[in-house]
Amino acid sequence: MLFDIIKAAILGIVEGLTEFIPVSSTGHLILASAVLPFSKGNAATFDIAIQLGAILSVVVLYRDFFIETFSPKGWLKKDMKIIAVAILPAILIGFITHSYIKHYLFSPFTVAIGLLVGAILMIVTEKILRIKPTTKSIDEISYFQALGIGITQCFSLWPGFSRSGSTIVGGLLVGMDYKTSAKFSFIIAVPVMLLAVGYDLIKSASTLSLSDAYLIGVGFVMSFIVGMAAIVGFMKLLERFKLFPFAVYRIILAMIILIIHFG
């Protein structure tokens, strides 16, 4: 059990570190879980459930925005409406394809494909298209831009693509600057992840044991603490280096996975 607790803590750190940077937290958890398998327990549900810690880190860091927007007075305001538009496509497609994704796409090979294709899209967007930003705050986001981000977020349903990477690229493609794209990406992650995690936990509730809950708690705490630090650090790195270094990392990691897979 002690080794499982240590593994839960490590996986929580991996989740918190990678959830909000464009390298795919789900992909890294699948890879880490393959290297550090639990001796017992529901590993797939654990990987999903500890995302709640990362979700909480966003809510804490951007608490003023969430208090204002998600209070009853803010339900009919523009911010709430653009969030709804941005999350609807991924929610609908995710609900329809949930079982297929968990059954067929949670493997190191599929993660490598997601990492590689996502990296190419990041490089093309940043180095070739170079769309000039016209939107520099969340208040300026249009419904068309929100829908564009919502559509690109659907790519993140493939493990390895990265939800933050997909939505940040989507933001850049519809004319948002890096800071606004990243912040909006963090914000819309909260309702999407809450629904995804809640749906998975409801479906898996009957199979969870007390030891599963304990391990999830350990991973939750670690992902929350590390997630807060990762968000702050990523915003500084994004401002200075943009997306290219993350794309290079993704390509290198994908190549290593493919070499091991076919080696």
Coordinates of C-alpha atoms in Angstrom, one line a residue:
M1 CA 0.0 0.0 0.0
L2 CA 2.9 2.4 0.8
F3 CA 4.2 2.0 -2.7
D4 CA 0.8 2.8 -4.1
I5 CA 0.6 5.9 -2.0
I6 CA 4.0 7.1 -3.4
K7 CA 2.8 6.3 -6.9
A8 CA -0.4 8.3 -6.3
A9 CA 1.6 11.3 -5.1
I10 CA 3.9 11.1 -8.2
L11 CA 0.9 10.8 -10.6
G12 CA -0.7 13.8 -8.8
I13 CA 2.4 15.8 -9.4
V14 CA 2.4 14.8 -13.1
E15 CA -1.3 15.8 -13.4
G16 CA -0.8 19.1 -11.7
L17 CA 2.3 19.9 -13.7
T18 CA 0.9 19.0 -17.1
E19 CA -2.8 19.8 -17.0
F20 CA -2.5 23.4 -18.0
I21 CA 0.6 23.4 -20.2
P22 CA 0.2 22.2 -23.8
V23 CA 1.8 18.8 -23.4
S24 CA -1.3 16.7 -22.5
S25 CA -1.9 15.7 -18.9
T26 CA -4.0 12.7 -19.9
G27 CA -1.2 11.5 -22.2
H28 CA 1.4 11.9 -19.5
L29 CA -0.7 10.1 -16.9
I30 CA -1.2 7.2 -19.3
L31 CA 2.5 7.0 -19.8
A32 CA 3.3 7.4 -16.1
S33 CA 0.7 4.8 -15.2
A34 CA 2.2 2.3 -17.6
V35 CA 5.6 2.8 -15.9
L36 CA 4.1 3.0 -12.3
P37 CA 1.1 0.6 -12.3
F38 CA -0.9 0.3 -9.1
S39 CA -0.8 -3.1 -7.4
K40 CA -4.6 -2.9 -7.2
G41 CA -7.3 -0.4 -7.7
N42 CA -9.1 1.4 -10.6
A43 CA -6.2 3.1 -12.3
A44 CA -8.2 4.6 -15.2
T45 CA -10.7 6.2 -12.8
F46 CA -7.8 7.5 -10.6
D47 CA -6.2 9.2 -13.6
I48 CA -9.5 11.0 -14.3
A49 CA -10.5 11.8 -10.7
I50 CA -7.3 13.5 -9.6
Q51 CA -8.0 16.2 -12.3
L52 CA -10.3 17.6 -9.6
G53 CA -7.3 18.9 -7.8
A54 CA -6.1 20.7 -10.9
I55 CA -9.6 22.1 -11.4
L56 CA -9.6 23.5 -7.9
S57 CA -6.3 25.3 -8.5
V58 CA -7.8 27.3 -11.4
V59 CA -10.8 28.2 -9.3
V60 CA -8.6 29.5 -6.5
L61 CA -6.3 31.4 -8.8
Y62 CA -9.1 33.0 -10.8
R63 CA -11.6 33.1 -7.9
D64 CA -12.7 36.7 -8.5
F65 CA -13.7 35.9 -12.1
F66 CA -15.6 32.7 -11.0
I67 CA -17.4 34.4 -8.2
E68 CA -18.6 37.2 -10.4
T69 CA -19.4 35.1 -13.5
F70 CA -20.9 32.0 -11.8
S71 CA -23.0 33.9 -9.2
P72 CA -26.7 34.1 -10.0
K73 CA -26.3 37.7 -11.1
G74 CA -23.7 36.7 -13.7
W75 CA -25.6 33.8 -15.3
L76 CA -27.1 35.9 -18.1
K77 CA -24.0 38.0 -18.7
K78 CA -21.8 37.7 -21.8
D79 CA -18.9 36.0 -20.0
M80 CA -21.2 33.1 -19.0
K81 CA -22.6 32.9 -22.5
I82 CA -19.2 32.7 -24.3
I83 CA -18.1 30.0 -21.8
A84 CA -21.3 28.0 -22.7
V85 CA -20.6 28.4 -26.4
A86 CA -16.9 27.3 -25.9
I87 CA -17.6 24.2 -23.9
L88 CA -20.7 22.8 -25.7
P89 CA -19.0 21.1 -28.7
A90 CA -16.6 19.1 -26.5
I91 CA -19.3 18.2 -24.1
L92 CA -21.6 16.8 -26.8
I93 CA -18.9 14.9 -28.7
G94 CA -17.2 13.7 -25.5
F95 CA -20.5 12.3 -24.2
I96 CA -21.1 10.5 -27.5
T97 CA -17.6 9.1 -27.8
H98 CA -16.7 8.6 -24.1
S99 CA -16.8 4.8 -24.1
Y100 CA -14.9 4.5 -27.4
I101 CA -12.2 6.9 -26.2
K102 CA -11.6 5.0 -22.9
H103 CA -11.6 1.7 -24.7
Y104 CA -9.4 2.4 -27.8
L105 CA -7.4 5.6 -27.2
F106 CA -5.9 5.1 -23.8
S107 CA -2.5 3.7 -24.9
P108 CA 1.1 4.9 -25.2
F109 CA 0.8 4.6 -29.0
T110 CA -2.3 6.7 -29.4
V111 CA -0.8 9.3 -27.0
A112 CA 2.3 9.5 -29.2
I113 CA 0.1 10.2 -32.3
G114 CA -1.8 12.9 -30.4
L115 CA 1.5 14.5 -29.2
L116 CA 3.0 14.5 -32.6
V117 CA -0.1 15.9 -34.5
G118 CA -0.8 18.5 -31.8
A119 CA 2.8 19.7 -32.0
I120 CA 2.6 20.1 -35.7
L121 CA -0.5 22.2 -35.4
M122 CA 1.2 24.4 -32.7
I123 CA 4.2 25.0 -35.0
V124 CA 2.0 25.7 -38.0
T125 CA -0.1 28.2 -36.1
E126 CA 2.8 30.0 -34.4
K127 CA 5.5 29.9 -37.1
I128 CA 3.6 29.8 -40.4
L129 CA 0.1 31.3 -40.0
R130 CA 1.1 34.0 -37.5
I131 CA -2.3 35.5 -37.2
K132 CA -2.3 39.0 -35.8
P133 CA -4.1 39.2 -32.5
T134 CA -7.1 41.6 -32.3
T135 CA -8.5 40.4 -28.9
K136 CA -6.5 41.1 -25.8
S137 CA -8.9 40.4 -23.0
I138 CA -11.7 38.0 -22.1
D139 CA -14.3 40.8 -22.2
E140 CA -13.5 41.3 -26.0
I141 CA -14.1 37.6 -26.9
S142 CA -16.9 37.2 -29.5
Y143 CA -19.3 34.3 -29.8
F144 CA -17.7 33.4 -33.1
Q145 CA -14.3 33.2 -31.4
A146 CA -15.7 31.2 -28.5
L147 CA -17.2 28.7 -31.0
G148 CA -13.9 28.4 -32.8
I149 CA -12.2 27.6 -29.5
G150 CA -14.9 25.1 -28.7
I151 CA -14.4 23.3 -32.0
T152 CA -10.6 23.0 -31.5
Q153 CA -11.1 21.8 -28.0
C154 CA -12.8 18.7 -29.4
F155 CA -9.4 17.6 -30.6
S156 CA -8.3 17.2 -27.0
L157 CA -10.6 14.3 -26.6
W158 CA -7.9 12.3 -28.2
P159 CA -5.3 11.6 -25.4
G160 CA -2.0 13.3 -26.2
F161 CA -3.5 16.2 -28.1
S162 CA -3.8 18.4 -24.9
R163 CA -6.8 20.3 -23.9
S164 CA -4.9 23.5 -23.2
G165 CA -2.8 23.1 -26.3
S166 CA -5.9 22.7 -28.5
T167 CA -7.8 25.7 -26.9
I168 CA -4.7 28.0 -26.9
V169 CA -4.1 27.2 -30.6
G170 CA -7.8 27.7 -31.2
G171 CA -7.6 31.1 -29.5
L172 CA -4.6 32.2 -31.6
L173 CA -6.4 31.0 -34.8
V174 CA -9.4 33.2 -34.1
G175 CA -7.3 36.3 -33.3
M176 CA -6.7 36.2 -29.5
D177 CA -3.3 37.0 -28.0
Y178 CA -1.4 34.4 -26.0
K179 CA -2.3 35.6 -22.6
T180 CA -6.0 35.8 -23.3
S181 CA -6.0 32.5 -25.1
A182 CA -4.3 30.8 -22.1
K183 CA -6.5 32.4 -19.4
F184 CA -9.7 31.5 -21.3
S185 CA -8.3 28.0 -21.8
F186 CA -7.9 27.6 -18.0
I187 CA -11.4 29.0 -17.3
I188 CA -13.3 26.8 -19.7
A189 CA -11.4 23.8 -18.5
V190 CA -13.3 24.0 -15.2
P191 CA -16.9 23.2 -16.4
V192 CA -15.6 20.7 -19.0
M193 CA -13.4 18.8 -16.6
L194 CA -16.1 18.9 -13.8
L195 CA -18.6 17.3 -16.2
A196 CA -16.1 14.8 -17.5
V197 CA -14.8 13.8 -14.1
G198 CA -18.3 13.7 -12.6
Y199 CA -19.6 11.5 -15.4
D200 CA -16.7 9.1 -15.1
L201 CA -17.0 8.9 -11.3
I202 CA -20.7 8.2 -11.4
K203 CA -20.2 5.4 -13.9
S204 CA -17.3 4.0 -11.8
A205 CA -18.7 4.6 -8.4
S206 CA -19.8 1.0 -7.8
T207 CA -16.3 -0.3 -8.6
L208 CA -14.4 2.0 -6.3
S209 CA -13.1 0.8 -3.0
L210 CA -11.9 2.6 0.1
S211 CA -8.3 2.2 -1.0
D212 CA -9.2 3.8 -4.4
A213 CA -10.7 6.8 -2.5
Y214 CA -7.6 7.1 -0.4
L215 CA -5.3 7.1 -3.4
I216 CA -7.5 9.6 -5.2
G217 CA -7.2 11.9 -2.2
V218 CA -3.4 11.8 -2.2
G219 CA -3.3 12.5 -6.0
F220 CA -5.9 15.2 -5.6
V221 CA -3.9 17.2 -3.0
M222 CA -0.7 16.9 -5.0
S223 CA -2.3 17.9 -8.3
F224 CA -3.9 21.0 -6.6
I225 CA -0.6 22.2 -5.1
V226 CA 1.5 21.6 -8.2
G227 CA -1.3 22.8 -10.5
M228 CA -1.3 26.3 -8.9
A229 CA 2.5 26.6 -9.3
A230 CA 2.3 25.3 -12.9
I231 CA -0.3 27.8 -14.0
V232 CA 1.7 30.8 -12.7
G233 CA 4.9 29.4 -14.1
F234 CA 3.4 28.6 -17.5
M235 CA 2.0 32.1 -18.0
K236 CA 5.5 33.5 -17.5
L237 CA 7.0 31.0 -19.9
L238 CA 4.3 31.6 -22.5
E239 CA 4.9 35.3 -22.5
R240 CA 8.6 34.8 -23.1
F241 CA 8.9 31.7 -25.3
K242 CA 5.4 31.1 -26.8
L243 CA 4.4 27.6 -27.8
F244 CA 7.5 26.4 -29.8
P245 CA 9.5 24.8 -26.9
F246 CA 6.5 22.8 -25.8
A247 CA 5.9 21.6 -29.4
V248 CA 9.6 20.5 -29.6
Y249 CA 9.2 18.6 -26.3
R250 CA 6.1 16.9 -27.6
I251 CA 7.8 15.8 -30.8
I252 CA 10.8 14.4 -28.9
L253 CA 8.5 12.5 -26.4
A254 CA 6.4 11.2 -29.2
M255 CA 9.5 9.9 -31.1
I256 CA 10.7 8.1 -27.9
I257 CA 7.4 6.5 -27.3
L258 CA 7.1 5.3 -31.0
I259 CA 10.7 3.9 -30.9
I260 CA 10.0 2.0 -27.7
H261 CA 6.6 0.8 -29.1
F262 CA 8.0 -0.5 -32.4
G263 CA 11.5 -1.3 -31.0

